[in-house]
Amino acid sequence: MRAGKVVSAAEAAALVKDGDTVTTSGFVGIGVPDELLAAIEARFLETDHPRDLSLVFAAGQGDGKDRGLNRLGHEGLLKRVVGGHWGLIPKVAKLATEGKIEGWNLPQGVISQLYRDIAAGKPGMLSKVGLETFVDPRQGGGAINSISMDPQVELMEIGGEEILFYPSHNLTVALLRGTTADEAGNVTMEREALTIDNLAQAMAVHNAGGVVIVQVERVARAGSLPARDVHIPGILVDAIVVSKPENHLQTYSTAFSQAFTNRISPPAGEIPALPLDARKVIARRCAFELPVNGVVNLGIGMPEGVASVAAEEGLLEHLTLTAEPGVIGGQPASGLDFGAAVNTDAVIPQNNQFDFYDGGGLDMACLGLAQADAVGNVNVSRFGPRLAGAGGFINISQNARAVVFAGTFTAQGLDVHIGEGGVEIRKEGRARKFLDHVEQISFSGARAARLGQPVLYVTERCVFELTTNGLELKEIAPGIDLDRDILGLMDVRPIVNEVSLMDARIFRNGEMDLRTDLLHLDLPDRIAIDPNLGLLFLNFEKMRIRTLDEIKLVERLVSEACVAYGKPVDVVVNYDGFRIDEVLESNWAEMVNGLTERFYRNVSRYSGSAFMRMKLGEVFPDARTHIYESREKARSFLGSNGA
């Protein structure tokens, strides 16, 4: 006689009735209840039931072939689907794009957070996430096809601001996964790589009078599980199914790793460095934007390489990398392991992670680049008949303090060679990525520019920056011809003013010593006083200032040098390639003005960039300030004034 709530997979599948609304757990291959999904598929193929199910899911749950939600991809089994990421479930996506089921693509974070509001009996949730994208009712409301008429999102105005309302769903079945269940249905997740939304989903379905079924590896005696380890209380669980091992892999790439449970730390250097190719070049250039001591999200695909570069450059201890299913700290995994991570600081529920993201917790996000247009819109979600889905992209890109989009300049057959001379295009990709208009707006460039969000678009051959007037070309790789390799392959010409070369280190083998740049370890060497001339040299060439702490560090080191010298000094400052975040310009000016009053006589600044000279003139209008285009002219001015 079986104990408590334990049933067979077939008996669990029989609990799902025609017309039910099903929600499932999982992220790629992590936490996906494949035993339960396989049992429902087998029952449908044998009996033609259950039929006309509605499916609600947040993260993508599949391997891009047959596993995960692909098991439900049969005509008649599904009637409508609301989901966040569709790229890993082509069998279900095909039903939607062909109009055989109703379908909507909504932001992954919104669906994740909506589970909690459904559990609490709320009518829905309010969010700015999705405004001015394809999810906005003015741009289709996330509908995938013409038969999807039931609105899943409404535009409202509250307090004079536009906001989106996402109505609740009546969820009747939850298919979830854990590690160990006791006979009373209490479920722990000690061998799972993530906890995702299991608790919120179980509450939502239980409180609606539905059926909660949990797939586990093993069963324990009732009351024997440590209470603090229980993630899904037994009061929420109706049935437990013990899975076959092949349907309970930790990820679709790794059967089981203690490192992914965060109970051990793998040896340092276990994750190999990337080979020097286009992907690594892009990841390296993105890594130049990493905020020291900041919090970063890395998307799936091309951005995954940034974690490897950060590890290779010794930067991981100076960053907090995160992934949307709840990973905080450590090093995220890639491929079909994506979502898992090693050496993490914490693993929290997915809905809480999106709370953090939506509230502005990310200092930077690095995300994929599939299509872009002249005003900076990005599409990662829909390409003709191919439905990828936005996943967490909209939440993350819309709310991060700075965004870097990463991808090759063209697609489909691109062949490049990376060497000391930079980039050689051996064969151009057949598909253009920089278009007149993107097929679908997953990221609104106009909104980001209007709100002043810093945005870069990084490819293997060039870098663009978002401005209020659209994309501006900022950097070009050595070896690349501007007209042939860039402008000739764009549907709309970008803004082209001053264009600099991408850093040569990006295209060389071996470490770039990026740690020195980002941590300003060489700053003391950039400050020097010639006691014979009474001349202070400040070399800020290619320096990047992104925080108040960095400004304070410059102030402290310059002050120490001037105090040690003991007399007023003339100053020459090199601003070639210098960058400072716009919001910090006034802080920088205040710091410099303070040093000027305390220590400086005449100040001469120079930069080869006309734009930088203009900015310096705005920031330092003082009569003692002189700005030149070369070091020689700056020195000449001081010499003519008796220095």
XYZ file of C-alpha atoms in Angstrom, residues 69-641:
573
model
C 6.972 21.591 -22.941
C 7.617 20.200 -26.414
C 5.879 17.073 -25.086
C 2.633 19.056 -25.109
C 3.058 20.217 -28.707
C 0.177 18.226 -30.213
C -2.899 19.554 -31.989
C -5.913 19.124 -29.743
C -3.954 18.824 -26.520
C -3.415 22.582 -26.262
C -5.929 25.330 -26.965
C -4.108 28.474 -25.780
C -0.668 29.293 -24.400
C 0.679 32.330 -22.545
C 4.454 32.167 -22.166
C 7.635 34.150 -21.745
C 10.295 32.371 -23.827
C 9.291 30.185 -26.771
C 12.613 29.485 -28.481
C 13.224 26.187 -26.683
C 9.746 24.769 -27.436
C 9.529 24.740 -31.252
C 6.712 22.168 -31.312
C 4.434 24.443 -29.295
C 5.675 27.571 -31.079
C 4.819 26.045 -34.458
C 1.226 25.494 -33.352
C 1.028 29.167 -32.377
C 2.660 30.666 -35.457
C 0.461 28.508 -37.717
C -2.672 29.687 -35.915
C -3.626 26.246 -34.585
C -3.694 27.500 -30.995
C -4.141 30.910 -29.397
C -0.829 32.277 -28.167
C 0.676 35.274 -26.382
C 4.262 36.208 -25.612
C 4.481 38.244 -22.405
C 7.569 39.273 -20.397
C 8.950 36.387 -18.353
C 9.288 38.510 -15.228
C 5.701 39.693 -15.457
C 4.385 36.115 -15.583
C 6.700 35.116 -12.741
C 5.463 37.980 -10.557
C 1.858 37.407 -11.622
C 1.898 33.976 -9.937
C 2.183 35.724 -6.566
C -0.683 38.090 -7.312
C -2.847 35.177 -8.430
C -2.003 33.359 -5.186
C -3.054 36.453 -3.230
C -6.387 36.630 -5.032
C -5.576 39.890 -6.811
C -7.197 40.757 -10.145
C -3.805 41.167 -11.802
C -0.647 43.229 -11.630
C 0.469 46.696 -12.691
C 3.845 47.217 -14.313
C 5.696 49.546 -16.653
C 7.460 46.534 -18.140
C 6.459 46.184 -21.786
C 5.612 49.815 -22.503
C 6.432 50.801 -26.104
C 7.332 47.217 -27.045
C 5.308 44.589 -28.904
C 3.652 43.737 -25.570
C 2.044 47.191 -25.401
C -1.611 46.964 -26.607
C -0.790 49.736 -29.087
C 1.703 47.345 -30.719
C -0.249 44.097 -30.562
C -0.458 43.255 -26.860
C 1.853 40.252 -27.196
C -0.546 38.315 -29.446
C 1.264 35.795 -31.634
C -1.447 35.296 -34.263
C -4.757 36.701 -35.486
C -6.961 34.248 -33.565
C -5.532 35.422 -30.212
C -8.205 38.022 -29.477
C -8.608 37.850 -25.690
C -6.574 40.802 -24.284
C -3.752 39.720 -21.963
C -2.578 43.267 -21.206
C -4.319 46.628 -20.897
C -2.952 50.170 -21.107
C -3.904 52.390 -18.173
C -2.986 55.786 -16.764
C -2.329 56.161 -13.046
C -1.094 59.389 -11.501
C -0.526 60.840 -14.942
C 1.776 57.986 -15.986
C 1.169 55.225 -18.493
C 1.189 51.735 -17.017
C 0.255 48.234 -18.139
C -2.234 45.975 -16.374
C -1.764 42.208 -16.714
C -4.961 40.316 -15.685
C -4.761 37.191 -13.521
C -5.369 33.680 -14.854
C -7.556 31.008 -13.280
C -4.892 28.342 -12.829
C -6.284 24.867 -12.121
C -3.243 22.533 -12.345
C 0.392 23.006 -11.296
C 3.064 20.608 -12.544
C 6.156 21.229 -10.409
C 9.418 19.561 -9.427
C 11.491 19.081 -6.283
C 14.050 16.666 -4.887
C 12.575 14.930 -1.828
C 8.971 14.682 -0.645
C 7.734 13.212 2.590
C 4.506 11.215 2.781
C 2.577 14.365 3.715
C 3.688 16.133 0.536
C 6.312 18.483 1.996
C 8.918 19.043 -0.735
C 12.608 19.997 -0.523
C 14.870 21.038 -3.422
C 18.379 20.213 -2.210
C 19.535 18.687 -5.512
C 17.903 21.281 -7.749
C 19.982 24.081 -9.287
C 17.156 26.627 -8.831
C 13.991 27.163 -6.804
C 12.291 29.295 -9.527
C 8.565 30.017 -8.852
C 7.484 26.703 -7.321
C 6.073 28.103 -4.087
C 4.109 30.906 -5.757
C 2.704 28.549 -8.400
C 1.663 25.985 -5.802
C -0.085 28.681 -3.747
C -1.830 30.134 -6.791
C -3.289 26.791 -7.867
C -4.113 25.552 -4.363
C -5.918 28.779 -3.453
C -7.993 28.495 -6.627
C -9.105 24.987 -5.664
C -6.901 23.318 -8.263
C -4.551 20.338 -8.234
C -0.847 20.609 -7.361
C 1.337 17.712 -8.546
C 5.043 17.553 -7.743
C 7.646 15.305 -9.348
C 10.518 14.254 -7.042
C 13.491 11.901 -6.905
C 12.586 10.159 -3.633
C 10.118 9.910 -0.744
C 10.841 10.212 2.977
C 8.842 9.371 6.102
C 6.239 11.984 7.023
C 7.624 14.682 9.310
C 11.259 13.680 8.788
C 12.344 16.566 6.535
C 14.042 19.617 8.115
C 11.405 22.341 8.128
C 13.852 25.005 6.937
C 14.617 22.915 3.841
C 10.992 22.603 2.743
C 10.232 24.864 -0.232
C 6.696 23.634 -0.963
C 4.655 22.867 2.177
C 2.559 19.699 2.099
C -0.660 21.690 2.684
C -0.327 22.912 -0.920
C 0.418 19.543 -2.527
C -2.180 17.044 -3.756
C 0.007 14.398 -5.383
C 3.638 13.269 -5.475
C 5.234 11.302 -8.332
C 8.636 9.632 -8.049
C 10.388 10.151 -11.367
C 12.565 7.883 -13.437
C 16.169 9.199 -13.306
C 16.220 9.985 -17.041
C 13.273 12.354 -16.571
C 14.836 14.136 -13.611
C 18.194 15.441 -14.832
C 19.574 18.455 -13.009
C 19.898 20.267 -16.354
C 19.492 19.068 -19.930
C 23.283 19.082 -20.208
C 24.340 17.797 -16.771
C 22.780 14.819 -15.020
C 23.938 16.089 -11.641
C 26.645 18.384 -10.292
C 27.161 19.235 -6.640
C 28.627 22.532 -7.827
C 25.218 23.502 -9.266
C 23.606 22.857 -5.862
C 26.171 25.319 -4.424
C 27.200 22.778 -1.802
C 30.759 22.650 -3.130
C 32.955 25.089 -5.030
C 34.721 23.744 -8.125
C 38.463 24.346 -8.433
C 39.504 27.761 -9.711
C 40.120 27.862 -13.440
C 37.947 24.842 -14.144
C 35.973 26.831 -16.719
C 38.284 27.196 -19.745
C 39.030 30.466 -21.532
C 37.243 31.113 -24.819
C 39.143 30.704 -28.091
C 39.980 33.978 -29.836
C 37.122 34.308 -32.299
C 34.304 36.751 -33.071
C 32.399 35.698 -29.976
C 35.348 36.387 -27.712
C 36.053 39.735 -29.374
C 32.470 40.809 -28.671
C 32.597 39.504 -25.101
C 35.893 41.293 -24.487
C 34.580 44.632 -25.736
C 31.474 44.209 -23.563
C 33.715 43.465 -20.584
C 35.206 46.968 -20.870
C 31.788 48.238 -19.719
C 31.618 46.069 -16.586
C 30.915 48.166 -13.492
C 33.399 47.447 -10.709
C 31.538 46.417 -7.541
C 28.334 46.531 -9.577
C 25.541 44.041 -10.230
C 25.302 42.618 -13.750
C 22.906 40.417 -15.708
C 24.229 38.356 -18.606
C 21.720 37.075 -21.137
C 21.737 33.762 -22.968
C 23.821 33.291 -26.099
C 26.552 35.762 -27.042
C 26.561 37.565 -23.636
C 27.413 34.313 -21.846
C 31.005 34.782 -23.000
C 31.376 37.906 -20.845
C 31.445 35.708 -17.716
C 34.320 33.692 -19.174
C 36.250 36.855 -20.060
C 35.630 38.305 -16.595
C 37.005 35.094 -15.050
C 40.034 35.106 -17.346
C 40.766 38.748 -16.446
C 40.435 38.143 -12.691
C 37.363 40.365 -12.374
C 34.736 38.006 -10.944
C 35.575 38.919 -7.351
C 34.934 42.576 -8.211
C 31.504 41.988 -9.766
C 28.232 40.363 -8.857
C 26.954 38.439 -11.855
C 23.310 37.408 -11.807
C 20.874 35.403 -13.911
C 17.134 35.974 -14.018
C 15.943 32.676 -12.491
C 17.394 33.764 -9.131
C 21.179 33.358 -9.260
C 23.171 36.025 -7.414
C 26.978 36.005 -7.551
C 29.402 33.397 -8.802
C 29.766 32.410 -12.434
C 26.682 31.565 -14.519
C 26.765 28.442 -16.673
C 25.995 28.429 -20.401
C 24.295 26.383 -23.105
C 21.724 23.878 -21.820
C 23.180 24.458 -18.330
C 22.086 28.103 -18.560
C 20.360 29.247 -15.384
C 22.661 27.258 -13.133
C 25.797 28.779 -11.623
C 28.784 27.884 -9.476
C 30.188 29.680 -6.428
C 27.010 31.702 -5.964
C 26.284 34.020 -3.053
C 22.581 33.176 -3.075
C 19.820 31.538 -5.103
C 16.462 33.243 -4.623
C 13.015 32.713 -6.197
C 12.693 33.966 -9.762
C 9.859 36.395 -8.970
C 12.010 38.082 -6.295
C 14.872 38.392 -8.759
C 12.597 40.219 -11.188
C 11.438 42.500 -8.356
C 15.094 43.434 -7.916
C 15.611 43.917 -11.652
C 12.424 45.922 -12.218
C 13.268 48.232 -9.332
C 16.577 49.265 -10.919
C 18.900 46.868 -9.082
C 21.055 46.123 -12.123
C 24.006 48.409 -12.786
C 24.428 46.847 -16.212
C 22.839 44.225 -18.446
C 24.517 42.534 -21.390
C 21.937 41.030 -23.737
C 21.731 39.507 -27.187
C 21.414 41.484 -30.418
C 19.405 39.870 -33.223
C 18.087 42.931 -35.073
C 18.454 46.692 -34.549
C 17.294 49.751 -36.432
C 18.327 53.365 -36.866
C 16.479 54.626 -33.763
C 17.980 51.913 -31.559
C 15.055 49.485 -31.355
C 16.122 45.866 -30.823
C 14.295 42.676 -31.778
C 15.120 39.333 -30.181
C 11.641 37.815 -30.129
C 10.104 37.247 -33.585
C 11.625 36.652 -37.018
C 9.025 35.898 -39.661
C 7.633 32.444 -38.849
C 10.291 31.824 -36.173
C 9.093 32.621 -32.664
C 11.868 33.032 -30.101
C 9.947 34.936 -27.454
C 11.272 37.730 -25.299
C 11.874 35.785 -22.075
C 13.271 38.115 -19.424
C 14.746 40.447 -22.047
C 12.084 43.163 -21.710
C 12.235 43.325 -17.900
C 16.016 43.422 -17.908
C 16.709 45.774 -20.825
C 14.017 48.252 -19.809
C 15.133 48.613 -16.188
C 18.926 48.181 -16.074
C 20.870 51.379 -15.448
C 22.989 50.679 -18.526
C 22.558 48.174 -21.356
C 25.043 46.588 -23.749
C 23.617 44.609 -26.668
C 26.023 42.007 -28.046
C 25.979 40.183 -31.356
C 27.730 39.732 -34.678
C 27.183 42.458 -37.275
C 25.579 40.061 -39.766
C 24.232 36.511 -39.391
C 23.928 33.223 -41.268
C 27.269 32.160 -42.664
C 29.513 34.924 -41.306
C 33.167 33.866 -41.299
C 35.738 36.146 -39.692
C 39.383 35.786 -38.782
C 40.759 37.487 -35.693
C 44.440 38.342 -35.577
C 46.971 40.962 -34.529
C 45.730 43.177 -37.355
C 42.179 43.101 -36.045
C 39.227 41.657 -37.949
C 39.263 40.103 -41.414
C 35.868 39.363 -42.989
C 36.403 36.185 -44.980
C 32.739 35.638 -45.774
C 29.921 38.013 -45.006
C 26.737 36.775 -43.336
C 23.687 36.485 -45.566
C 21.318 38.223 -43.138
C 21.603 41.882 -42.188
C 20.976 42.822 -38.578
C 20.892 46.626 -38.836
C 17.608 47.286 -40.598
C 15.309 50.120 -41.571
C 12.744 48.769 -39.094
C 12.995 45.731 -36.819
C 10.300 43.079 -37.275
C 9.195 43.390 -33.656
C 10.179 45.859 -30.925
C 11.538 43.942 -27.933
C 13.463 47.020 -26.748
C 12.347 50.570 -27.458
C 15.306 52.729 -28.435
C 13.143 55.855 -28.492
C 11.993 55.281 -24.909
C 15.516 54.556 -23.668
C 16.920 57.664 -25.362
C 14.108 59.806 -23.981
C 14.793 58.538 -20.450
C 18.575 58.921 -20.788
C 19.421 55.237 -20.427
C 23.027 54.541 -21.609
C 22.959 51.923 -24.382
C 25.754 50.393 -26.501
C 25.522 47.977 -29.438
C 28.696 45.872 -29.633
C 29.679 43.756 -32.644
C 32.921 42.119 -33.741
C 33.687 45.011 -36.103
C 32.213 48.155 -34.545
C 30.402 49.734 -31.612
C 27.332 51.996 -31.744
C 25.924 54.237 -29.032
C 22.288 55.248 -28.632
C 21.659 58.991 -28.823
C 18.471 61.057 -28.902
C 18.913 61.171 -32.691
C 19.447 57.430 -33.123
C 22.484 55.170 -33.475
C 25.905 56.805 -33.605
C 28.987 54.890 -34.736
C 31.633 55.288 -32.019
C 34.315 52.639 -32.633
C 35.587 50.541 -35.503
C 37.848 47.500 -35.382
C 41.274 47.575 -36.996
C 41.186 45.877 -40.392
C 37.588 46.945 -41.084
C 36.640 49.208 -43.992
C 34.006 51.713 -42.879
C 32.071 51.912 -46.148
C 32.378 48.310 -47.313
C 32.093 46.416 -44.024
C 29.732 48.672 -42.044
C 27.834 51.438 -43.837
C 27.272 49.365 -46.970
C 25.595 46.641 -44.904
C 23.168 48.877 -42.994
C 19.711 49.759 -44.310
C 19.942 53.214 -42.732
C 23.152 55.184 -42.323
C 23.989 55.823 -38.642
C 25.303 59.098 -37.252
C 29.039 59.272 -38.008
C 31.123 61.931 -36.290
C 34.339 61.066 -34.490
C 35.090 57.350 -34.728
C 37.916 55.761 -32.739
C 39.619 52.385 -33.055
C 38.529 49.575 -30.763
C 41.214 48.749 -28.181
C 43.949 46.700 -29.859
C 44.187 44.321 -26.882
C 40.781 42.887 -27.782
C 42.236 41.194 -30.873
C 45.343 39.668 -29.288
C 45.893 36.346 -27.580
C 46.541 36.380 -23.852
C 44.951 38.403 -21.091
C 44.109 42.066 -21.739
C 45.028 43.230 -18.198
C 41.526 44.673 -18.048
C 41.646 44.444 -14.271
C 44.162 47.297 -14.192
C 41.882 49.486 -16.327
C 38.669 48.856 -14.451
C 40.172 48.957 -10.966
C 42.378 51.970 -11.785
C 45.395 50.095 -10.432
C 47.641 52.274 -12.603
C 46.200 55.557 -11.341
C 49.231 56.447 -9.178
C 51.383 56.145 -12.304
C 49.113 58.612 -14.109
C 49.928 61.408 -11.628
C 53.392 62.972 -11.690
C 54.969 66.296 -10.622
C 58.135 67.696 -12.202
C 59.653 69.590 -9.222
C 62.073 71.529 -11.462
C 59.251 72.990 -13.562
C 56.582 73.051 -10.874
C 54.425 71.132 -13.362
C 51.763 68.519 -12.539
C 51.041 65.959 -15.266
C 47.675 64.142 -15.115
C 47.301 61.389 -17.694
C 43.608 60.463 -17.912
C 43.952 58.888 -21.357
C 41.325 56.181 -21.965
C 40.182 56.373 -18.346
C 36.528 55.619 -17.596
C 34.828 57.219 -14.587
C 31.562 55.585 -13.561
C 31.203 56.074 -9.800
C 31.616 58.720 -7.117
C 34.181 56.480 -5.410
C 36.402 56.695 -8.499
C 36.165 60.502 -8.435
C 37.123 60.505 -4.758
C 40.108 58.250 -5.510
C 41.416 60.681 -8.157
C 40.934 63.589 -5.744
C 42.810 61.828 -2.940
C 45.807 60.833 -5.053
C 46.163 64.262 -6.708
C 45.839 65.981 -3.315
C 48.515 63.774 -1.798
C 50.926 64.575 -4.653
C 50.297 68.324 -4.405
C 50.569 68.417 -0.608
C 53.874 66.554 -0.787
C 55.210 69.110 -3.308
C 54.138 71.968 -1.055
C 53.700 74.785 -3.626
C 51.108 75.778 -6.259
C 51.572 73.971 -9.590
C 50.776 74.459 -13.246
C 48.804 71.535 -14.623
C 48.676 69.655 -17.930
C 45.848 67.133 -18.243
C 45.522 64.500 -21.002
C 41.853 63.799 -21.733
C 42.374 61.684 -24.874
C 39.812 58.885 -24.863
C 38.551 59.914 -21.423
C 34.957 58.925 -20.613
C 32.718 59.889 -17.736
C 29.088 59.006 -17.204
C 26.976 62.080 -17.858
C 25.326 62.022 -14.433
C 28.779 62.378 -12.826
C 30.007 65.345 -14.860
C 28.967 67.900 -12.218
C 30.637 65.829 -9.476
C 33.846 65.657 -11.499
C 33.762 69.416 -12.114
C 33.199 70.092 -8.417
C 36.141 67.865 -7.498
C 38.443 69.506 -10.065
C 37.391 73.011 -9.033
C 38.224 72.148 -5.438
C 41.716 70.993 -6.441
C 42.135 74.129 -8.557
C 41.374 76.414 -5.647
C 43.733 74.560 -3.328
C 46.717 73.696 -5.525
C 46.636 74.923 -9.154
C 47.895 78.059 -10.904
C 47.298 77.661 -14.672
C 45.521 74.606 -16.069
C 45.928 73.351 -19.631
C 43.876 70.422 -20.916
C 44.081 68.647 -24.236
C 42.181 66.049 -26.240
C 42.284 64.968 -29.849
C 38.485 64.743 -29.788
C 36.631 67.913 -30.771
C 33.602 66.616 -28.895
C 35.631 66.137 -25.708
C 37.144 69.618 -26.070
C 33.620 71.029 -26.348
C 32.499 69.080 -23.259
C 35.553 70.240 -21.306
C 34.751 73.811 -22.230
C 31.242 73.349 -20.831
C 32.405 71.658 -17.638
C 35.379 73.992 -16.971
C 34.458 77.543 -18.065
C 36.992 79.076 -15.638
C 39.261 81.731 -17.166
C 42.340 79.824 -16.007
C 41.312 76.829 -18.097
C 42.725 76.366 -21.604
C 41.834 73.426 -23.836
C 43.957 72.246 -26.776
C 43.984 69.417 -29.276
C 47.514 68.195 -28.545
C 50.007 67.851 -25.723
C 52.492 70.079 -27.531
C 50.063 72.991 -27.721
C 49.071 72.530 -24.088
C 52.720 72.575 -22.981
C 53.407 75.534 -25.243
C 50.689 77.556 -23.525
C 52.142 76.904 -20.095
C 55.617 77.697 -21.362
C 54.466 81.053 -22.710
C 53.107 81.852 -19.235
